Coordinates of C-alpha atoms and ligand atoms in Angstrom, one line a residue:
Chain A
M1 CA 117.9 91.4 141.1
P2 CA 115.9 94.6 140.8
K3 CA 112.3 94.3 142.1
I4 CA 109.3 95.7 140.3
T5 CA 105.8 96.1 141.6
F6 CA 102.8 95.6 139.5
I7 CA 99.3 96.9 140.6
Q8 CA 96.3 95.5 139.0
P9 CA 93.2 97.6 138.3
D10 CA 91.4 95.9 141.4
G11 CA 94.5 96.9 143.6
A12 CA 96.1 93.6 143.8
E13 CA 100.0 94.1 144.0
Q14 CA 102.6 91.7 142.9
T15 CA 106.3 92.5 143.5
V16 CA 108.6 90.4 141.1
E17 CA 112.4 90.1 140.5
V18 CA 113.5 91.0 137.0
V19 CA 116.9 90.2 135.6
A20 CA 119.0 93.3 134.9
G21 CA 119.0 94.1 131.2
W22 CA 115.6 92.5 130.6
S23 CA 112.5 94.6 130.0
V24 CA 109.8 95.3 132.5
M25 CA 107.4 93.6 130.1
E26 CA 109.7 90.4 130.2
G27 CA 109.7 90.6 134.0
A28 CA 105.8 90.6 134.1
V29 CA 105.6 87.7 131.6
R30 CA 108.2 85.6 133.4
S31 CA 106.3 86.1 136.7
L32 CA 102.9 85.5 135.2
V33 CA 101.7 89.1 136.0
P34 CA 98.2 89.3 134.4
G35 CA 97.0 92.0 132.0
I36 CA 100.4 92.3 129.9
D37 CA 99.6 90.6 126.7
A38 CA 102.9 91.7 124.9
D39 CA 101.7 90.2 121.5
C40 CA 104.6 91.3 119.5
G41 CA 107.1 90.1 122.1
G42 CA 108.8 93.4 122.6
A43 CA 109.2 94.6 119.2
C44 CA 107.4 97.9 119.9
A45 CA 105.0 96.9 117.2
C46 CA 101.7 96.0 119.1
A47 CA 101.1 98.5 122.2
T48 CA 99.6 95.5 124.2
C49 CA 102.3 95.9 127.0
H50 CA 101.1 99.3 128.2
V51 CA 101.5 100.3 131.8
Y52 CA 101.0 103.4 134.0
V53 CA 104.2 104.5 135.8
D54 CA 103.9 105.5 139.4
P55 CA 104.4 109.4 139.2
A56 CA 107.3 109.2 141.7
W57 CA 109.3 107.1 139.3
L58 CA 108.8 109.0 136.1
A59 CA 111.8 111.1 136.3
A60 CA 114.0 108.1 136.7
L61 CA 113.0 106.6 133.5
P62 CA 114.7 107.0 130.2
A63 CA 113.0 109.1 127.7
K64 CA 110.6 107.6 125.2
S65 CA 111.8 106.8 121.6
E66 CA 109.8 108.5 118.9
M67 CA 108.2 105.1 118.0
E68 CA 107.1 104.5 121.7
E69 CA 105.7 108.0 121.9
T70 CA 103.6 107.7 118.8
M71 CA 102.4 104.1 119.7
L72 CA 101.3 105.5 123.1
D73 CA 99.7 108.6 121.5
F74 CA 97.4 106.3 119.7
A75 CA 96.6 104.0 122.6
Q76 CA 93.1 104.6 123.7
T77 CA 93.7 104.4 127.4
A78 CA 97.1 106.2 127.5
A79 CA 97.9 108.9 130.0
P80 CA 100.8 111.2 130.4
N81 CA 102.4 108.6 132.7
S82 CA 102.0 105.7 130.2
R83 CA 104.9 103.7 129.0
L84 CA 105.1 100.6 126.9
S85 CA 106.7 98.2 129.4
C86 CA 108.8 96.4 126.6
Q87 CA 110.7 99.5 126.0
L88 CA 111.8 99.9 129.8
R89 CA 115.1 98.2 130.4
V90 CA 115.5 97.2 134.0
T91 CA 118.6 98.3 135.8
S92 CA 119.5 98.7 139.5
D93 CA 118.4 102.3 139.2
L94 CA 114.8 101.0 138.7
D95 CA 114.8 98.8 141.9
G96 CA 111.5 99.4 143.5
L97 CA 109.8 100.7 140.4
I98 CA 105.9 100.7 140.6
V99 CA 103.7 100.4 137.7
R100 CA 99.9 100.0 137.2
V101 CA 98.4 97.5 134.8
P102 CA 95.5 99.0 132.6
I103 CA 92.1 97.3 132.5
A104 CA 92.5 96.1 128.9
Q105 CA 95.3 96.1 126.4
H106 CA 93.0 95.8 123.3
Chain B
M1 CA 83.2 73.1 130.4
S2 CA 85.1 70.1 130.7
G3 CA 86.5 67.2 128.5
Q4 CA 89.8 66.5 127.1
I5 CA 91.6 68.9 124.6
V6 CA 94.7 68.0 122.8
I7 CA 96.8 70.6 121.0
V8 CA 99.3 69.4 118.3
G9 CA 102.2 71.7 118.0
A10 CA 103.7 73.8 120.8
G11 CA 104.3 77.2 119.1
Q12 CA 102.8 80.6 119.1
A13 CA 99.3 79.6 118.3
G14 CA 99.3 76.6 120.7
V15 CA 100.3 78.5 123.8
Q16 CA 97.8 81.3 123.1
A17 CA 95.0 78.5 122.8
V18 CA 96.0 77.2 126.2
Q19 CA 95.9 80.8 127.7
S20 CA 92.5 81.5 126.1
L21 CA 90.9 78.2 126.8
R22 CA 91.7 78.8 130.6
S23 CA 90.6 82.5 130.5
E24 CA 87.4 81.5 128.9
G25 CA 86.8 79.0 131.8
F26 CA 87.6 75.6 130.2
S27 CA 88.2 73.4 133.1
G28 CA 89.0 70.0 131.5
A29 CA 92.3 68.5 130.7
I30 CA 94.8 70.2 128.2
T31 CA 97.6 68.4 126.6
M32 CA 100.0 70.0 124.1
I33 CA 102.5 68.0 122.2
G34 CA 105.5 69.7 120.3
D35 CA 108.2 67.9 118.4
E36 CA 110.9 70.5 119.2
A37 CA 113.2 70.3 122.4
Y38 CA 112.0 73.7 123.7
P39 CA 108.6 74.9 125.1
P40 CA 106.9 77.4 122.9
Y41 CA 109.1 80.4 121.8
Q42 CA 108.9 83.5 119.6
R43 CA 110.4 83.1 116.3
P44 CA 110.6 86.7 115.2
P45 CA 113.8 87.5 117.2
L46 CA 115.5 84.4 115.5
S47 CA 116.4 86.4 112.3
K48 CA 116.9 89.6 114.4
A49 CA 118.3 90.1 117.9
Y50 CA 118.8 86.4 118.7
L51 CA 121.1 86.2 115.5
L52 CA 122.8 89.4 116.3
G53 CA 123.8 87.8 119.5
T54 CA 122.2 90.5 121.9
F55 CA 119.4 88.4 123.2
A56 CA 119.7 85.5 125.3
R57 CA 118.0 82.3 124.4
E58 CA 116.2 82.3 127.7
R59 CA 114.3 85.4 126.6
L60 CA 112.8 83.7 123.5
F61 CA 110.4 81.7 125.5
L62 CA 106.7 82.7 125.4
K63 CA 105.9 81.6 128.9
P64 CA 107.9 80.4 132.0
A65 CA 107.5 76.8 133.2
A66 CA 105.1 77.9 135.9
F67 CA 102.5 78.8 133.2
Y68 CA 102.0 75.4 132.1
R69 CA 102.0 74.2 135.7
E70 CA 99.4 76.8 136.8
A71 CA 97.2 76.2 133.7
G72 CA 97.3 72.6 134.3
C73 CA 98.6 72.0 130.8
D74 CA 100.4 68.8 130.3
L75 CA 103.1 69.9 127.9
I76 CA 104.9 67.0 126.1
L77 CA 108.1 67.9 124.2
N78 CA 110.2 66.0 121.8
A79 CA 107.3 64.2 120.6
R80 CA 105.7 64.0 117.2
V81 CA 102.0 63.3 116.4
D82 CA 102.0 61.0 113.4
K83 CA 98.4 60.1 113.1
I84 CA 94.8 61.2 113.9
D85 CA 92.1 58.5 114.1
R86 CA 89.0 60.7 113.7
A87 CA 86.6 57.8 114.2
A88 CA 88.2 56.8 117.7
K89 CA 89.1 60.5 118.4
T90 CA 92.7 59.7 119.3
V91 CA 96.0 61.0 118.1
S92 CA 99.0 58.6 118.0
L93 CA 102.6 59.7 118.8
Q94 CA 105.6 58.5 117.2
D95 CA 106.8 56.9 120.4
G96 CA 103.7 54.6 120.4
R97 CA 101.4 56.5 122.8
T98 CA 97.9 57.2 122.1
L99 CA 95.9 60.1 123.5
A100 CA 92.1 60.6 123.5
Y101 CA 90.6 63.9 122.7
D102 CA 87.0 65.5 122.8
K103 CA 88.5 68.4 120.8
L104 CA 91.6 68.6 118.9
L105 CA 93.6 71.8 117.9
L106 CA 96.1 71.5 115.1
A107 CA 98.7 74.3 115.5
T108 CA 101.5 72.8 113.5
G109 CA 102.9 75.7 111.8
T110 CA 105.1 75.5 108.8
R111 CA 108.4 74.1 107.5
V112 CA 111.0 75.7 105.3
R113 CA 110.7 75.2 101.6
R114 CA 113.9 73.4 100.6
L115 CA 116.0 73.9 97.4
A116 CA 116.4 70.7 95.3
C117 CA 119.1 72.0 92.9
P118 CA 122.4 70.2 92.5
G119 CA 124.6 70.7 95.7
A120 CA 121.8 71.8 97.8
G121 CA 122.7 69.2 100.3
L122 CA 126.3 70.5 100.9
P123 CA 127.3 71.2 104.5
G124 CA 127.1 75.1 104.8
V125 CA 123.7 75.4 102.9
Q126 CA 121.5 76.3 105.8
Y127 CA 117.8 77.5 106.6
L128 CA 116.3 79.3 109.4
R129 CA 113.1 78.3 111.2
D130 CA 114.0 77.3 114.7
I131 CA 116.4 77.9 117.4
A132 CA 118.6 75.0 116.4
D133 CA 119.0 76.6 112.9
V134 CA 120.2 79.7 114.3
D135 CA 122.6 78.1 116.7
G136 CA 123.9 76.3 113.6
L137 CA 124.2 79.5 111.7
Q138 CA 126.0 81.4 114.6
D139 CA 129.1 79.1 114.6
G140 CA 130.2 80.5 111.2
F141 CA 128.7 84.0 111.6
K142 CA 131.9 85.9 111.6
S143 CA 133.2 89.1 110.3
G144 CA 134.8 88.8 106.9
I145 CA 133.0 85.6 105.7
R146 CA 131.2 85.4 102.5
L147 CA 127.5 85.0 103.2
A148 CA 125.2 84.3 100.3
I149 CA 121.6 84.6 100.8
V150 CA 119.0 82.8 98.4
G151 CA 115.8 84.6 98.6
G152 CA 115.1 88.3 99.2
G153 CA 112.0 88.0 101.3
Y154 CA 111.8 89.1 105.0
I155 CA 114.0 86.4 106.5
G156 CA 116.7 86.6 104.0
L157 CA 116.8 90.4 104.3
E158 CA 116.8 90.3 108.2
V159 CA 119.6 88.1 108.2
A160 CA 121.4 90.2 105.4
A161 CA 120.9 93.3 107.8
V162 CA 122.3 91.4 110.7
G163 CA 125.3 89.9 108.6
A164 CA 126.1 93.5 107.3
K165 CA 126.1 94.8 111.0
R166 CA 128.4 92.0 112.0
G167 CA 130.8 92.7 109.2
L168 CA 130.0 89.9 107.0
D169 CA 130.4 90.1 103.2
V170 CA 126.7 89.5 102.2
T171 CA 125.3 88.8 98.8
V172 CA 121.6 88.4 98.1
F173 CA 120.2 86.3 95.1
E174 CA 116.5 86.9 94.3
A175 CA 114.7 85.4 91.4
A176 CA 112.1 88.2 91.1
D177 CA 112.9 91.7 89.9
R178 CA 112.3 93.3 93.4
L179 CA 112.8 92.6 97.0
M180 CA 110.0 91.1 99.2
A181 CA 107.9 91.1 96.0
R182 CA 105.1 88.9 97.5
A183 CA 104.7 91.1 100.6
V184 CA 105.3 94.7 99.8
S185 CA 104.7 97.3 97.1
Q186 CA 107.3 98.4 94.5
P187 CA 108.3 101.7 96.3
V188 CA 108.9 99.9 99.5
S189 CA 111.0 97.3 97.6
D190 CA 113.0 100.0 96.0
F191 CA 113.6 101.8 99.3
Y192 CA 114.8 98.4 101.0
A193 CA 117.1 97.8 97.9
A194 CA 118.7 101.1 98.3
E195 CA 119.2 100.7 102.2
H196 CA 120.7 97.3 101.8
T197 CA 123.0 98.5 99.1
R198 CA 124.1 101.4 101.1
S199 CA 125.0 99.0 103.9
G200 CA 127.3 97.1 101.7
V201 CA 125.0 94.2 100.9
K202 CA 125.4 93.1 97.3
L203 CA 121.9 92.5 95.6
N204 CA 121.3 90.3 92.5
L205 CA 117.7 90.6 91.3
N206 CA 116.2 88.6 88.4
T207 CA 118.8 86.0 89.5
G208 CA 117.8 82.4 90.3
V209 CA 120.2 80.1 91.9
E210 CA 121.0 77.1 89.7
S211 CA 123.3 75.1 91.8
F212 CA 125.9 75.0 94.6
E213 CA 129.5 73.9 94.3
G214 CA 131.9 72.5 96.7
N215 CA 134.0 69.7 98.0
N216 CA 132.3 68.4 101.1
K217 CA 131.4 72.0 102.1
I218 CA 129.8 75.0 100.2
E219 CA 132.3 76.9 98.1
A220 CA 130.3 78.8 95.5
V221 CA 126.7 79.6 94.5
V222 CA 126.0 79.2 90.8
A223 CA 123.5 81.8 89.8
G224 CA 122.8 83.7 86.5
G225 CA 125.5 81.4 84.9
T226 CA 128.2 82.8 87.1
A227 CA 129.9 81.0 90.2
H228 CA 129.9 83.3 93.1
P229 CA 132.3 82.2 95.9
A230 CA 130.6 81.8 99.3
D231 CA 131.7 80.4 102.8
M232 CA 128.1 80.0 104.0
V233 CA 124.6 80.0 102.4
L234 CA 121.1 80.8 104.0
V235 CA 118.2 79.9 102.1
G236 CA 115.0 81.7 102.6
I237 CA 112.5 81.0 99.9
G238 CA 109.3 80.5 101.9
V239 CA 107.6 77.8 103.9
V240 CA 105.1 75.1 103.5
P241 CA 102.3 74.4 105.8
N242 CA 102.4 71.5 108.0
D243 CA 99.0 69.9 107.0
M244 CA 100.1 66.3 106.4
L245 CA 98.5 65.1 109.5
A246 CA 95.1 66.7 108.8
R247 CA 95.2 65.6 105.1
E248 CA 96.1 62.0 106.0
S249 CA 93.1 61.9 108.3
G250 CA 90.8 63.1 105.4
L251 CA 90.4 66.6 106.4
P252 CA 90.2 69.2 103.4
C253 CA 93.5 70.8 102.8
Q254 CA 94.8 73.1 100.1
D255 CA 98.2 74.6 100.9
G256 CA 97.1 74.7 104.4
I257 CA 94.3 73.1 106.6
I258 CA 91.0 74.6 105.5
V259 CA 89.1 76.1 108.5
D260 CA 86.1 78.3 108.6
R261 CA 85.9 81.7 110.3
N262 CA 85.7 80.0 113.8
A263 CA 88.9 78.2 113.1
M264 CA 86.9 74.9 112.6
T265 CA 87.9 72.2 110.2
S266 CA 85.3 70.1 108.4
D267 CA 85.2 67.9 111.4
P268 CA 83.3 69.7 114.2
S269 CA 85.7 68.3 116.9
I270 CA 88.9 69.5 115.1
F271 CA 90.1 73.1 115.0
A272 CA 93.2 74.6 113.6
A273 CA 95.0 77.8 114.0
G274 CA 98.1 79.6 112.9
D275 CA 100.6 79.2 110.0
C276 CA 99.2 75.9 109.1
T277 CA 95.7 77.1 108.2
R278 CA 94.0 78.4 105.1
H279 CA 90.8 80.4 105.8
H280 CA 88.4 83.0 104.4
G281 CA 89.8 86.3 105.4
R282 CA 87.7 89.3 106.3
E283 CA 87.5 90.2 102.8
G284 CA 86.1 86.8 102.0
I285 CA 89.0 85.8 100.0
E286 CA 90.9 82.4 101.0
I287 CA 94.3 83.3 102.5
R288 CA 97.1 81.6 104.4
L289 CA 98.9 84.1 106.8
E290 CA 102.2 83.6 108.3
C291 CA 102.5 86.0 111.2
V292 CA 102.2 86.2 114.9
Q293 CA 99.0 88.3 114.7
N294 CA 97.2 85.4 112.9
A295 CA 98.6 82.9 115.2
I296 CA 97.5 84.7 118.4
D297 CA 94.0 85.8 117.0
Q298 CA 93.0 82.6 115.3
A299 CA 94.1 80.7 118.4
K300 CA 91.9 83.0 120.4
H301 CA 89.0 82.3 118.1
A302 CA 89.6 78.4 118.0
A303 CA 89.5 78.6 121.9
L304 CA 86.2 80.5 121.9
A305 CA 84.7 78.0 119.4
M306 CA 86.0 75.0 121.5
V307 CA 84.2 76.1 124.5
G308 CA 81.0 76.8 122.6
R309 CA 81.3 80.6 122.2
A310 CA 82.0 80.9 118.6
K311 CA 82.9 84.3 117.3
I312 CA 83.7 85.3 113.7
Y313 CA 87.5 86.0 113.2
S314 CA 87.8 89.2 111.2
E315 CA 90.8 91.0 112.7
V316 CA 93.0 93.0 110.5
P317 CA 96.2 91.1 109.8
W318 CA 99.4 92.9 110.9
F319 CA 103.0 92.2 110.6
W320 CA 106.3 93.8 111.2
S321 CA 110.0 93.4 110.1
D322 CA 113.2 94.9 111.6
Q323 CA 116.1 95.6 109.2
Y324 CA 118.9 97.9 110.5
D325 CA 117.2 100.8 112.3
L326 CA 114.1 100.5 110.0
K327 CA 110.9 99.2 111.3
L328 CA 108.5 98.1 108.7
Q329 CA 104.9 97.8 109.9
I330 CA 102.2 96.5 107.7
A331 CA 98.4 96.1 108.2
G332 CA 95.8 94.7 105.9
L333 CA 96.3 92.8 102.8
A334 CA 97.5 94.4 99.5
R335 CA 96.2 93.4 96.1
P336 CA 97.8 94.3 93.0
P337 CA 95.3 96.5 91.3
D338 CA 95.1 98.6 94.5
R339 CA 95.7 102.2 94.0
L340 CA 98.9 103.2 95.9
V341 CA 99.3 106.6 97.8
L342 CA 102.5 107.6 99.0
R343 CA 102.8 109.7 102.2
G344 CA 106.1 111.2 103.0
D345 CA 109.5 111.1 101.3
P346 CA 111.3 107.8 101.3
A347 CA 114.6 109.9 101.3
S348 CA 113.6 110.9 105.0
R349 CA 113.5 107.3 105.8
K350 CA 110.1 107.7 107.3
F351 CA 107.1 107.2 104.9
A352 CA 104.0 105.1 104.2
V353 CA 102.3 103.6 101.3
F354 CA 98.5 103.2 101.5
H355 CA 96.5 100.8 99.4
L356 CA 93.1 102.0 98.3
R357 CA 90.5 99.5 96.7
D358 CA 87.4 101.4 95.5
G359 CA 88.4 104.3 97.6
V360 CA 88.6 102.2 100.9
V361 CA 91.8 101.8 102.7
A362 CA 92.9 98.1 102.4
A363 CA 96.4 98.1 103.5
V364 CA 99.3 100.2 104.7
E365 CA 102.9 99.7 104.7
A366 CA 104.7 102.1 107.1
I367 CA 108.5 102.6 107.5
N368 CA 109.4 104.2 110.8
A369 CA 105.9 105.7 110.6
A370 CA 103.8 104.5 113.6
P371 CA 101.0 107.2 113.2
E372 CA 100.5 106.1 109.6
Y373 CA 100.6 102.3 110.7
L374 CA 98.2 102.7 113.7
T375 CA 95.7 105.0 112.0
G376 CA 95.8 102.9 109.0
R377 CA 95.0 99.7 110.8
K378 CA 92.0 101.5 112.3
L379 CA 90.9 102.9 108.9
I380 CA 91.2 99.4 107.5
A381 CA 89.1 97.8 110.2
D382 CA 86.5 100.5 109.8
G383 CA 86.5 100.1 106.0
A384 CA 87.0 103.8 105.8
K385 CA 87.1 105.9 102.5
V386 CA 89.9 108.6 102.6
P387 CA 90.6 110.8 99.5
P388 CA 94.0 109.8 98.2
E389 CA 95.0 113.7 98.2
K390 CA 94.3 113.8 101.9
L391 CA 96.3 110.6 102.7
A392 CA 99.2 112.1 100.9
D393 CA 99.1 115.4 102.5
L394 CA 101.7 115.5 105.4
S395 CA 100.2 118.8 106.8
I396 CA 97.1 116.8 107.8
P397 CA 98.0 114.7 110.9
M398 CA 96.9 111.0 110.6
K399 CA 94.6 111.4 113.5
Q400 CA 92.4 113.6 111.4
M401 CA 92.1 111.2 108.5
A402 CA 89.0 109.4 109.8
Q403 CA 87.1 112.6 109.8
D404 CA 85.5 114.1 106.8
Ligands
FAD501 C1 113.0 83.6 111.4 C2 111.6 84.0 111.5 C3 111.1 85.3 111.7 C4 109.9 85.7 111.9 N1 109.6 87.2 112.0 C5 108.3 87.4 112.2 C6 108.0 88.7 112.5 O1 108.8 89.8 112.6 N2 106.6 89.1 112.6 C7 105.7 88.3 112.5 O2 104.5 88.6 112.8 N3 106.0 86.9 112.3 C8 107.2 86.4 112.1 N4 107.4 85.2 111.8 C9 106.4 84.2 111.7 C10 105.8 83.7 113.0 O3 106.9 83.3 113.9 C11 104.9 82.7 112.8 O4 103.8 83.2 112.0 C12 104.3 82.0 114.1 O5 105.4 81.4 114.7 C13 103.3 80.9 113.7 O6 102.9 80.3 114.9 P1 102.3 78.9 114.8 O7 102.0 78.5 116.2 O8 101.2 78.8 113.8 O9 103.5 78.0 114.2 P2 104.9 77.7 115.1 O10 105.2 78.7 116.0 O11 105.8 77.4 113.9 O12 104.6 76.4 116.0 C14 104.3 75.1 115.4 C15 104.9 74.1 116.1 O13 104.3 72.8 115.8 C16 105.4 71.8 115.8 N5 104.8 70.7 115.1 C17 104.5 70.6 113.7 N6 104.0 69.3 113.4 C18 104.0 68.6 114.5 C19 103.6 67.4 114.8 N7 103.0 66.4 114.0 N8 103.7 66.9 116.1 C20 104.2 67.8 117.1 N9 104.6 69.0 116.8 C21 104.5 69.4 115.6 C22 106.5 72.6 115.1 O14 107.7 71.9 115.1 C23 106.5 73.8 115.8 O15 107.2 73.9 117.0 C24 108.9 84.8 111.7 C25 109.1 83.4 111.5 C26 110.6 83.0 111.4 C27 110.8 81.6 111.1
FES502 S1 105.2 94.0 123.6 FE1 104.4 94.8 121.7 S2 104.8 96.9 121.9 FE2 105.6 96.0 123.7

């Protein structure tokens, strides 16, 4: 299974295995990674699954949908490397992906 | 803070309460009792991706088993609470067990409203609330079969969209003169009617169902005086709150368990959250909400109140519905005399309807329009006044709406 590393604001790291085909958000929830609220459960409707993608990995990710783009555009703590983790589908290409969890989702 | 907290109902609100109680530092015992076979799961995908068959059951669960272990939550499934003894501060389970509580949270959700017309009990007349319901529907959900849907609300229409996508021959019967009449404005109803029609779904508005016909299985839906042949029926005519437990224990209920803005019932040891409650919303009007947002936010407030840090619940309600490639997002609560302002052209399949009350933005319905939805939600929370001409003007970006 592909492995994804989540880094908390305090620097704590957690590397978890995620079933291929699931989202990065689902991987985080299944492994009890703190800080990913995912209120809408992945419907791209709440923007509480926001993460910052390690710059080295940005190019490997699929483009944002228009909906994700606008949801992020309105998130207060969004940066150019922000993504909604529920919209990132895990494949073997993403094995080793590193993302940072924001201080708060609300 | 310690003590014993018992949660009745293992769903969206229940699991949020467990999480919030622990994050608020509650260190006592937590027991959560649910009458379904499964640990808490999300219901929204049931009428969407799970029915479509593109979402494994495993993905429905809100938390992994480790969550309950680590949170020290004793999760009792397949068990029904059938009595609250408020004087003794205990709940009794159907299997005879009795559990003591210091604080009790009722998070019992709703059950589907059932039809009582002739033939309603025929095999093939189905409802949709839980995993077992969808699994039952899946068996017959095959290309070419005639699916009749009773009720043109969210659930009926989401199922219609999935059915059309999977090649079923879908017909919707709705007693009102428009779709989703309880929840959206006329322009949005009209837009969705056109979209469903375009996808081959047959809509019968102003058509109440009178009975069902068949020999040992559903064969026809009788509506508007005509028998419409059908192989399968899905009834989606709303839900009824599970407030019997509370009512029988003498707690005030009226189409929902009545709670204050701290999610407390009239008994200071008993709280309630989610679909089963009726509360004074942020506008001071009594409401019963049926959405994930309310389950999550009210449960958070119940947890705060239970640990002695009560905070007024005043979040703006929000909701979404997925039909075809359309994402409908709603924030706030519309009321009929509101002034409607259309932003964008429905023909572009991307538009929003704002509801203004005394000039203040009270609600927004956005179709494939995240900026309108997100800014709208903020304008509603802030009680902002925005001139209707400005809201309707597509040349002004949503981000500038809040400014004068
Ligand atoms: C098909 C479907 C699609 C939906 N789509 C959306 C959507 O897109 N967006 C949205 O915001 N909302 C949606 N909803 C609504 C949303 O799922 C609910 O608002 C939410 O689940 C409410 O959470 P709850 O915890 O209050 O109730 P529930 O999640 O229903 O949990 C209550 C639980 O308590 C159990 N229970 C009841 N009485 C007892 C008892 N006496 N003893 C033990 N257990 C008991 C019930 O069986 C149930 O398991 C949808 C609902 C359905 C059914
Ligand atoms: S979980 Fe809601 S937008 Fe990602």
